[in-house]
Structure formats: C-alpha cells, structure tokens
Amino acid sequence: PSKIDSVGKIGKSKPEEFVGLCGLLKLDDFEAPDLGFTFLHTHQRKGYGLESAQAFLNFYHEIPLVLGLTHPENIGSIKLLE
C-alpha cells in the first residue's frame, strides 16, 4: 500500500488566523489511513472540523477505506466522525 501523509493548516479569511489542523496519516499499525483533526479551543464547535474533514475525504475520494481514531470520551470527535 502507498504511504499517505497529508496535513493541512486550517485558517480563516486571513492566513495568520490559524484555527487548527486536519489531515490523513498512514499509521504503521493500521491498514488504512486515519483522518485526524485538532482545533484551538476557541474555534471548536464552529463547523471547521466537518468542513475540513469533508474537504480531505472529497480530495482523496479514491481511497476505499479511511479510519477515524479517537478517545472513547471525545464525544465531539465521535459525532464528527459518524
């Protein structure tokens, strides 16, 4: 399988307005890449996670399986991944 490592900086209208990161990472222990994301606390629950995750999945639409790994108590991430 090919190695996929693609992470994008998520910003607002101005480049210096950093809000978080989103991307696909191929971890050695898993067959498929993991969709990962993290956002500054002040920018959580504003739709950036869903928007950036959808953009990555649309761009890499040829990948048949993408994983979403998160802590079982991270309800926000679980809802986004569903």
mmCIF file of N, CA, C and O in Angstrom:
data_model
loop_
_atom_site.group_PDB
_atom_site.id
_atom_site.type_symbol
_atom_site.label_atom_id
_atom_site.label_comp_id
_atom_site.label_asym_id
_atom_site.label_seq_id
_atom_site.Cartn_x
_atom_site.Cartn_y
_atom_site.Cartn_z
ATOM 1 N N PRO A 1 0.818 -1.206 0.000
ATOM 2 C CA PRO A 1 0.000 0.000 0.000
ATOM 3 C C PRO A 1 0.855 1.260 0.000
ATOM 4 O O PRO A 1 1.934 1.275 0.558
ATOM 5 N N SER A 2 0.325 2.294 -0.619
ATOM 6 C CA SER A 2 1.064 3.551 -0.675
ATOM 7 C C SER A 2 0.963 4.283 0.650
ATOM 8 O O SER A 2 0.011 4.143 1.400
ATOM 9 N N LYS A 3 1.982 5.092 0.925
ATOM 10 C CA LYS A 3 2.011 5.873 2.167
ATOM 11 C C LYS A 3 1.301 7.201 1.913
ATOM 12 O O LYS A 3 1.596 7.892 0.952
ATOM 13 N N ILE A 4 0.371 7.543 2.767
ATOM 14 C CA ILE A 4 -0.364 8.793 2.639
ATOM 15 C C ILE A 4 -0.124 9.613 3.894
ATOM 16 O O ILE A 4 -0.429 9.179 4.994
ATOM 17 N N ASP A 5 0.452 10.763 3.729
ATOM 18 C CA ASP A 5 0.616 11.721 4.814
ATOM 19 C C ASP A 5 0.289 13.087 4.245
ATOM 20 O O ASP A 5 1.049 13.623 3.447
ATOM 21 N N SER A 6 -0.848 13.613 4.617
ATOM 22 C CA SER A 6 -1.270 14.904 4.104
ATOM 23 C C SER A 6 -1.989 15.647 5.218
ATOM 24 O O SER A 6 -3.053 15.234 5.656
ATOM 25 N N VAL A 7 -1.385 16.726 5.680
ATOM 26 C CA VAL A 7 -1.978 17.515 6.755
ATOM 27 C C VAL A 7 -2.063 18.955 6.289
ATOM 28 O O VAL A 7 -1.123 19.495 5.719
ATOM 29 N N GLY A 8 -3.205 19.566 6.512
ATOM 30 C CA GLY A 8 -3.395 20.949 6.110
ATOM 31 C C GLY A 8 -3.671 21.853 7.288
ATOM 32 O O GLY A 8 -4.368 21.488 8.222
ATOM 33 N N LYS A 9 -3.096 23.037 7.222
ATOM 34 C CA LYS A 9 -3.352 24.080 8.222
ATOM 35 C C LYS A 9 -4.697 24.712 7.887
ATOM 36 O O LYS A 9 -4.949 25.092 6.743
ATOM 37 N N ILE A 10 -5.553 24.802 8.871
ATOM 38 C CA ILE A 10 -6.872 25.377 8.658
ATOM 39 C C ILE A 10 -6.850 26.812 9.184
ATOM 40 O O ILE A 10 -6.485 27.062 10.322
ATOM 41 N N GLY A 11 -7.246 27.739 8.321
ATOM 42 C CA GLY A 11 -7.264 29.141 8.703
ATOM 43 C C GLY A 11 -8.574 29.788 8.321
ATOM 44 O O GLY A 11 -9.401 29.192 7.650
ATOM 45 N N LYS A 12 -8.741 30.996 8.758
ATOM 46 C CA LYS A 12 -9.925 31.764 8.390
ATOM 47 C C LYS A 12 -9.576 32.603 7.168
ATOM 48 O O LYS A 12 -8.729 32.223 6.381
ATOM 49 N N SER A 13 -10.218 33.727 7.006
ATOM 50 C CA SER A 13 -10.008 34.528 5.800
ATOM 51 C C SER A 13 -8.597 35.086 5.689
ATOM 52 O O SER A 13 -8.092 35.291 4.596
ATOM 53 N N LYS A 14 -7.940 35.324 6.812
ATOM 54 C CA LYS A 14 -6.570 35.807 6.782
ATOM 55 C C LYS A 14 -5.638 34.639 7.099
ATOM 56 O O LYS A 14 -5.917 33.864 8.013
ATOM 57 N N PRO A 15 -4.530 34.503 6.365
ATOM 58 C CA PRO A 15 -3.619 33.368 6.593
ATOM 59 C C PRO A 15 -3.099 33.260 8.025
ATOM 60 O O PRO A 15 -2.857 32.168 8.517
ATOM 61 N N GLU A 16 -2.954 34.377 8.702
ATOM 62 C CA GLU A 16 -2.419 34.328 10.063
ATOM 63 C C GLU A 16 -3.468 33.883 11.090
ATOM 64 O O GLU A 16 -3.154 33.680 12.250
ATOM 65 N N GLU A 17 -4.707 33.739 10.677
ATOM 66 C CA GLU A 17 -5.768 33.310 11.591
ATOM 67 C C GLU A 17 -5.839 31.782 11.632
ATOM 68 O O GLU A 17 -6.738 31.169 11.096
ATOM 69 N N PHE A 18 -4.888 31.184 12.285
ATOM 70 C CA PHE A 18 -4.812 29.729 12.427
ATOM 71 C C PHE A 18 -5.923 29.240 13.350
ATOM 72 O O PHE A 18 -6.130 29.789 14.426
ATOM 73 N N VAL A 19 -6.649 28.209 12.920
ATOM 74 C CA VAL A 19 -7.688 27.646 13.784
ATOM 75 C C VAL A 19 -7.437 26.178 14.123
ATOM 76 O O VAL A 19 -7.944 25.676 15.108
ATOM 77 N N GLY A 20 -6.662 25.473 13.289
ATOM 78 C CA GLY A 20 -6.396 24.070 13.590
ATOM 79 C C GLY A 20 -5.739 23.337 12.434
ATOM 80 O O GLY A 20 -5.287 23.941 11.468
ATOM 81 N N LEU A 21 -5.729 22.005 12.567
ATOM 82 C CA LEU A 21 -5.133 21.121 11.561
ATOM 83 C C LEU A 21 -6.094 19.996 11.227
ATOM 84 O O LEU A 21 -6.876 19.563 12.076
ATOM 85 N N CYS A 22 -6.000 19.508 10.010
ATOM 86 C CA CYS A 22 -6.775 18.346 9.591
ATOM 87 C C CYS A 22 -5.945 17.595 8.569
ATOM 88 O O CYS A 22 -5.175 18.205 7.819
ATOM 89 N N GLY A 23 -6.088 16.274 8.534
ATOM 90 C CA GLY A 23 -5.336 15.539 7.531
ATOM 91 C C GLY A 23 -5.516 14.034 7.606
ATOM 92 O O GLY A 23 -6.226 13.512 8.463
ATOM 93 N N LEU A 24 -4.873 13.372 6.672
ATOM 94 C CA LEU A 24 -4.847 11.914 6.606
ATOM 95 C C LEU A 24 -3.424 11.455 6.880
ATOM 96 O O LEU A 24 -2.482 11.956 6.277
ATOM 97 N N LEU A 25 -3.295 10.515 7.792
ATOM 98 C CA LEU A 25 -1.992 9.957 8.122
ATOM 99 C C LEU A 25 -2.059 8.444 8.040
ATOM 100 O O LEU A 25 -2.985 7.833 8.569
ATOM 101 N N LYS A 26 -1.078 7.849 7.399
ATOM 102 C CA LYS A 26 -0.994 6.392 7.329
ATOM 103 C C LYS A 26 -0.103 5.928 8.465
ATOM 104 O O LYS A 26 1.099 6.128 8.455
ATOM 105 N N LEU A 27 -0.722 5.341 9.473
ATOM 106 C CA LEU A 27 -0.008 4.838 10.634
ATOM 107 C C LEU A 27 0.430 3.402 10.378
ATOM 108 O O LEU A 27 -0.310 2.619 9.770
ATOM 109 N N ASP A 28 1.613 3.031 10.831
ATOM 110 C CA ASP A 28 2.168 1.706 10.558
ATOM 111 C C ASP A 28 1.296 0.561 11.057
ATOM 112 O O ASP A 28 1.251 -0.501 10.450
ATOM 113 N N ASP A 29 0.589 0.747 12.149
ATOM 114 C CA ASP A 29 -0.183 -0.335 12.759
ATOM 115 C C ASP A 29 -1.552 -0.565 12.134
ATOM 116 O O ASP A 29 -2.259 -1.492 12.526
ATOM 117 N N PHE A 30 -1.941 0.273 11.174
ATOM 118 C CA PHE A 30 -3.275 0.159 10.597
ATOM 119 C C PHE A 30 -3.201 0.058 9.074
ATOM 120 O O PHE A 30 -2.343 0.657 8.438
ATOM 121 N N GLU A 31 -4.157 -0.681 8.509
ATOM 122 C CA GLU A 31 -4.186 -0.906 7.062
ATOM 123 C C GLU A 31 -4.577 0.348 6.276
ATOM 124 O O GLU A 31 -4.089 0.588 5.182
ATOM 125 N N ALA A 32 -5.459 1.149 6.835
ATOM 126 C CA ALA A 32 -5.978 2.324 6.133
ATOM 127 C C ALA A 32 -5.501 3.604 6.822
ATOM 128 O O ALA A 32 -5.145 3.587 8.001
ATOM 129 N N PRO A 33 -5.515 4.727 6.106
ATOM 130 C CA PRO A 33 -5.113 5.995 6.723
ATOM 131 C C PRO A 33 -6.138 6.469 7.749
ATOM 132 O O PRO A 33 -7.322 6.131 7.672
ATOM 133 N N ASP A 34 -5.667 7.267 8.690
ATOM 134 C CA ASP A 34 -6.505 7.829 9.755
ATOM 135 C C ASP A 34 -6.802 9.286 9.437
ATOM 136 O O ASP A 34 -5.896 10.051 9.106
ATOM 137 N N LEU A 35 -8.064 9.660 9.528
ATOM 138 C CA LEU A 35 -8.456 11.058 9.384
ATOM 139 C C LEU A 35 -8.306 11.704 10.749
ATOM 140 O O LEU A 35 -8.977 11.321 11.708
ATOM 141 N N GLY A 36 -7.396 12.652 10.855
ATOM 142 C CA GLY A 36 -7.154 13.305 12.127
ATOM 143 C C GLY A 36 -7.408 14.793 12.043
ATOM 144 O O GLY A 36 -7.288 15.396 10.981
ATOM 145 N N PHE A 37 -7.765 15.380 13.162
ATOM 146 C CA PHE A 37 -8.014 16.817 13.204
ATOM 147 C C PHE A 37 -7.855 17.311 14.630
ATOM 148 O O PHE A 37 -8.050 16.571 15.590
ATOM 149 N N THR A 38 -7.470 18.557 14.743
ATOM 150 C CA THR A 38 -7.373 19.231 16.036
ATOM 151 C C THR A 38 -7.589 20.717 15.804
ATOM 152 O O THR A 38 -7.134 21.262 14.794
ATOM 153 N N PHE A 39 -8.300 21.343 16.719
ATOM 154 C CA PHE A 39 -8.607 22.762 16.581
ATOM 155 C C PHE A 39 -8.388 23.469 17.901
ATOM 156 O O PHE A 39 -8.598 22.892 18.968
ATOM 157 N N LEU A 40 -7.960 24.720 17.816
ATOM 158 C CA LEU A 40 -7.820 25.527 19.017
ATOM 159 C C LEU A 40 -9.174 25.584 19.733
ATOM 160 O O LEU A 40 -10.232 25.604 19.086
ATOM 161 N N HIS A 41 -9.135 25.590 21.037
ATOM 162 C CA HIS A 41 -10.361 25.554 21.824
ATOM 163 C C HIS A 41 -11.347 26.652 21.413
ATOM 164 O O HIS A 41 -12.555 26.422 21.341
ATOM 165 N N THR A 42 -10.841 27.830 21.120
ATOM 166 C CA THR A 42 -11.710 28.960 20.759
ATOM 167 C C THR A 42 -12.388 28.776 19.406
ATOM 168 O O THR A 42 -13.300 29.528 19.070
ATOM 169 N N HIS A 43 -11.950 27.778 18.630
ATOM 170 C CA HIS A 43 -12.528 27.552 17.302
ATOM 171 C C HIS A 43 -13.235 26.206 17.191
ATOM 172 O O HIS A 43 -13.609 25.795 16.098
ATOM 173 N N GLN A 44 -13.440 25.538 18.309
ATOM 174 C CA GLN A 44 -14.162 24.273 18.289
ATOM 175 C C GLN A 44 -15.663 24.533 18.224
ATOM 176 O O GLN A 44 -16.146 25.592 18.610
ATOM 177 N N ARG A 45 -16.386 23.547 17.684
ATOM 178 C CA ARG A 45 -17.857 23.594 17.584
ATOM 179 C C ARG A 45 -18.343 24.746 16.702
ATOM 180 O O ARG A 45 -19.394 25.335 16.931
ATOM 181 N N LYS A 46 -17.559 25.039 15.647
ATOM 182 C CA LYS A 46 -17.951 26.092 14.702
ATOM 183 C C LYS A 46 -18.035 25.561 13.277
ATOM 184 O O LYS A 46 -18.163 26.334 12.339
ATOM 185 N N GLY A 47 -17.907 24.248 13.112
ATOM 186 C CA GLY A 47 -18.033 23.649 11.779
ATOM 187 C C GLY A 47 -16.735 23.454 11.030
ATOM 188 O O GLY A 47 -16.725 22.878 9.944
ATOM 189 N N TYR A 48 -15.614 23.920 11.583
ATOM 190 C CA TYR A 48 -14.337 23.777 10.881
ATOM 191 C C TYR A 48 -13.941 22.308 10.733
ATOM 192 O O TYR A 48 -13.372 21.915 9.727
ATOM 193 N N GLY A 49 -14.214 21.512 11.742
ATOM 194 C CA GLY A 49 -13.864 20.093 11.686
ATOM 195 C C GLY A 49 -14.600 19.377 10.580
ATOM 196 O O GLY A 49 -14.002 18.674 9.773
ATOM 197 N N LEU A 50 -15.902 19.556 10.521
ATOM 198 C CA LEU A 50 -16.708 18.908 9.491
ATOM 199 C C LEU A 50 -16.307 19.390 8.103
ATOM 200 O O LEU A 50 -16.115 18.591 7.183
ATOM 201 N N GLU A 51 -16.151 20.689 7.954
ATOM 202 C CA GLU A 51 -15.794 21.261 6.653
ATOM 203 C C GLU A 51 -14.430 20.749 6.164
ATOM 204 O O GLU A 51 -14.280 20.350 5.015
ATOM 205 N N SER A 52 -13.450 20.754 7.040
ATOM 206 C CA SER A 52 -12.114 20.307 6.626
ATOM 207 C C SER A 52 -12.068 18.798 6.415
ATOM 208 O O SER A 52 -11.424 18.317 5.478
ATOM 209 N N ALA A 53 -12.759 18.028 7.247
ATOM 210 C CA ALA A 53 -12.799 16.574 7.063
ATOM 211 C C ALA A 53 -13.455 16.218 5.732
ATOM 212 O O ALA A 53 -12.953 15.372 4.986
ATOM 213 N N GLN A 54 -14.559 16.868 5.415
ATOM 214 C CA GLN A 54 -15.223 16.622 4.131
ATOM 215 C C GLN A 54 -14.320 16.992 2.950
ATOM 216 O O GLN A 54 -14.279 16.285 1.947
ATOM 217 N N ALA A 55 -13.586 18.093 3.085
ATOM 218 C CA ALA A 55 -12.682 18.510 2.008
ATOM 219 C C ALA A 55 -11.593 17.462 1.774
ATOM 220 O O ALA A 55 -11.286 17.121 0.628
ATOM 221 N N PHE A 56 -11.003 16.949 2.846
ATOM 222 C CA PHE A 56 -9.974 15.914 2.697
ATOM 223 C C PHE A 56 -10.554 14.644 2.095
ATOM 224 O O PHE A 56 -9.968 14.037 1.203
ATOM 225 N N LEU A 57 -11.705 14.223 2.567
ATOM 226 C CA LEU A 57 -12.315 12.996 2.041
ATOM 227 C C LEU A 57 -12.715 13.166 0.574
ATOM 228 O O LEU A 57 -12.584 12.223 -0.216
ATOM 229 N N ASN A 58 -13.189 14.341 0.197
ATOM 230 C CA ASN A 58 -13.523 14.594 -1.210
ATOM 231 C C ASN A 58 -12.274 14.584 -2.080
ATOM 232 O O ASN A 58 -12.278 14.041 -3.185
ATOM 233 N N PHE A 59 -11.194 15.189 -1.599
ATOM 234 C CA PHE A 59 -9.956 15.246 -2.361
ATOM 235 C C PHE A 59 -9.356 13.850 -2.544
ATOM 236 O O PHE A 59 -8.839 13.523 -3.603
ATOM 237 N N TYR A 60 -9.425 13.024 -1.499
ATOM 238 C CA TYR A 60 -8.880 11.662 -1.544
ATOM 239 C C TYR A 60 -9.992 10.638 -1.728
ATOM 240 O O TYR A 60 -9.968 9.567 -1.140
ATOM 241 N N HIS A 61 -10.965 10.953 -2.577
ATOM 242 C CA HIS A 61 -12.126 10.094 -2.755
ATOM 243 C C HIS A 61 -11.788 8.693 -3.278
ATOM 244 O O HIS A 61 -12.579 7.771 -3.138
ATOM 245 N N GLU A 62 -10.611 8.513 -3.869
ATOM 246 C CA GLU A 62 -10.239 7.203 -4.423
ATOM 247 C C GLU A 62 -9.793 6.213 -3.344
ATOM 248 O O GLU A 62 -9.666 5.027 -3.614
ATOM 249 N N ILE A 63 -9.593 6.672 -2.124
ATOM 250 C CA ILE A 63 -9.182 5.774 -1.043
ATOM 251 C C ILE A 63 -10.423 5.014 -0.561
ATOM 252 O O ILE A 63 -11.400 5.626 -0.120
ATOM 253 N N PRO A 64 -10.400 3.680 -0.636
ATOM 254 C CA PRO A 64 -11.609 2.908 -0.309
ATOM 255 C C PRO A 64 -11.977 2.880 1.176
ATOM 256 O O PRO A 64 -13.141 2.701 1.511
ATOM 257 N N LEU A 65 -11.007 3.054 2.056
ATOM 258 C CA LEU A 65 -11.280 2.985 3.489
ATOM 259 C C LEU A 65 -10.438 4.020 4.215
ATOM 260 O O LEU A 65 -9.229 4.104 3.998
ATOM 261 N N VAL A 66 -11.084 4.803 5.061
ATOM 262 C CA VAL A 66 -10.408 5.788 5.900
ATOM 263 C C VAL A 66 -10.873 5.550 7.336
ATOM 264 O O VAL A 66 -12.071 5.408 7.589
ATOM 265 N N LEU A 67 -9.932 5.483 8.262
ATOM 266 C CA LEU A 67 -10.254 5.281 9.662
ATOM 267 C C LEU A 67 -10.400 6.607 10.383
ATOM 268 O O LEU A 67 -9.869 7.622 9.937
ATOM 269 N N GLY A 68 -11.085 6.576 11.492
ATOM 270 C CA GLY A 68 -11.195 7.734 12.375
ATOM 271 C C GLY A 68 -10.978 7.265 13.803
ATOM 272 O O GLY A 68 -11.856 6.644 14.384
ATOM 273 N N LEU A 69 -9.798 7.514 14.336
ATOM 274 C CA LEU A 69 -9.452 7.053 15.674
ATOM 275 C C LEU A 69 -9.587 8.196 16.663
ATOM 276 O O LEU A 69 -9.102 9.302 16.403
ATOM 277 N N THR A 70 -10.240 7.942 17.774
ATOM 278 C CA THR A 70 -10.391 8.973 18.800
ATOM 279 C C THR A 70 -10.582 8.323 20.160
ATOM 280 O O THR A 70 -10.874 7.134 20.259
ATOM 281 N N HIS A 71 -10.438 9.104 21.186
ATOM 282 C CA HIS A 71 -10.641 8.641 22.553
ATOM 283 C C HIS A 71 -12.146 8.393 22.757
ATOM 284 O O HIS A 71 -12.970 9.192 22.305
ATOM 285 N N PRO A 72 -12.530 7.315 23.444
ATOM 286 C CA PRO A 72 -13.953 6.999 23.615
ATOM 287 C C PRO A 72 -14.757 8.066 24.367
ATOM 288 O O PRO A 72 -15.979 8.098 24.257
ATOM 289 N N GLU A 73 -14.090 8.943 25.077
ATOM 290 C CA GLU A 73 -14.804 10.007 25.791
ATOM 291 C C GLU A 73 -14.865 11.323 25.007
ATOM 292 O O GLU A 73 -15.462 12.288 25.472
ATOM 293 N N ASN A 74 -14.271 11.340 23.820
ATOM 294 C CA ASN A 74 -14.264 12.550 22.994
ATOM 295 C C ASN A 74 -15.532 12.578 22.138
ATOM 296 O O ASN A 74 -15.521 12.269 20.949
ATOM 297 N N ILE A 75 -16.629 12.960 22.746
ATOM 298 C CA ILE A 75 -17.949 12.914 22.111
ATOM 299 C C ILE A 75 -17.999 13.785 20.862
ATOM 300 O O ILE A 75 -18.585 13.398 19.846
ATOM 301 N N GLY A 76 -17.398 14.977 20.901
ATOM 302 C CA GLY A 76 -17.415 15.863 19.737
ATOM 303 C C GLY A 76 -16.770 15.223 18.517
ATOM 304 O O GLY A 76 -17.315 15.272 17.410
ATOM 305 N N SER A 77 -15.613 14.605 18.710
ATOM 306 C CA SER A 77 -14.936 13.944 17.587
ATOM 307 C C SER A 77 -15.717 12.728 17.113
ATOM 308 O O SER A 77 -15.779 12.450 15.912
ATOM 309 N N ILE A 78 -16.287 11.985 18.031
ATOM 310 C CA ILE A 78 -17.091 10.809 17.646
ATOM 311 C C ILE A 78 -18.259 11.235 16.769
ATOM 312 O O ILE A 78 -18.505 10.640 15.719
ATOM 313 N N LYS A 79 -18.956 12.284 17.156
ATOM 314 C CA LYS A 79 -20.085 12.775 16.359
ATOM 315 C C LYS A 79 -19.632 13.237 14.984
ATOM 316 O O LYS A 79 -20.284 12.980 13.979
ATOM 317 N N LEU A 80 -18.496 13.925 14.929
ATOM 318 C CA LEU A 80 -17.979 14.393 13.645
ATOM 319 C C LEU A 80 -17.625 13.208 12.744
ATOM 320 O O LEU A 80 -17.938 13.202 11.566
ATOM 321 N N LEU A 81 -17.001 12.190 13.315
ATOM 322 C CA LEU A 81 -16.576 11.032 12.527
ATOM 323 C C LEU A 81 -17.744 10.181 12.052
ATOM 324 O O LEU A 81 -17.640 9.501 11.031
ATOM 325 N N GLU A 82 -18.847 10.230 12.770
ATOM 326 C CA GLU A 82 -20.011 9.449 12.348
ATOM 327 C C GLU A 82 -20.603 10.055 11.094
ATOM 328 O O GLU A 82 -21.140 9.431 10.246
#
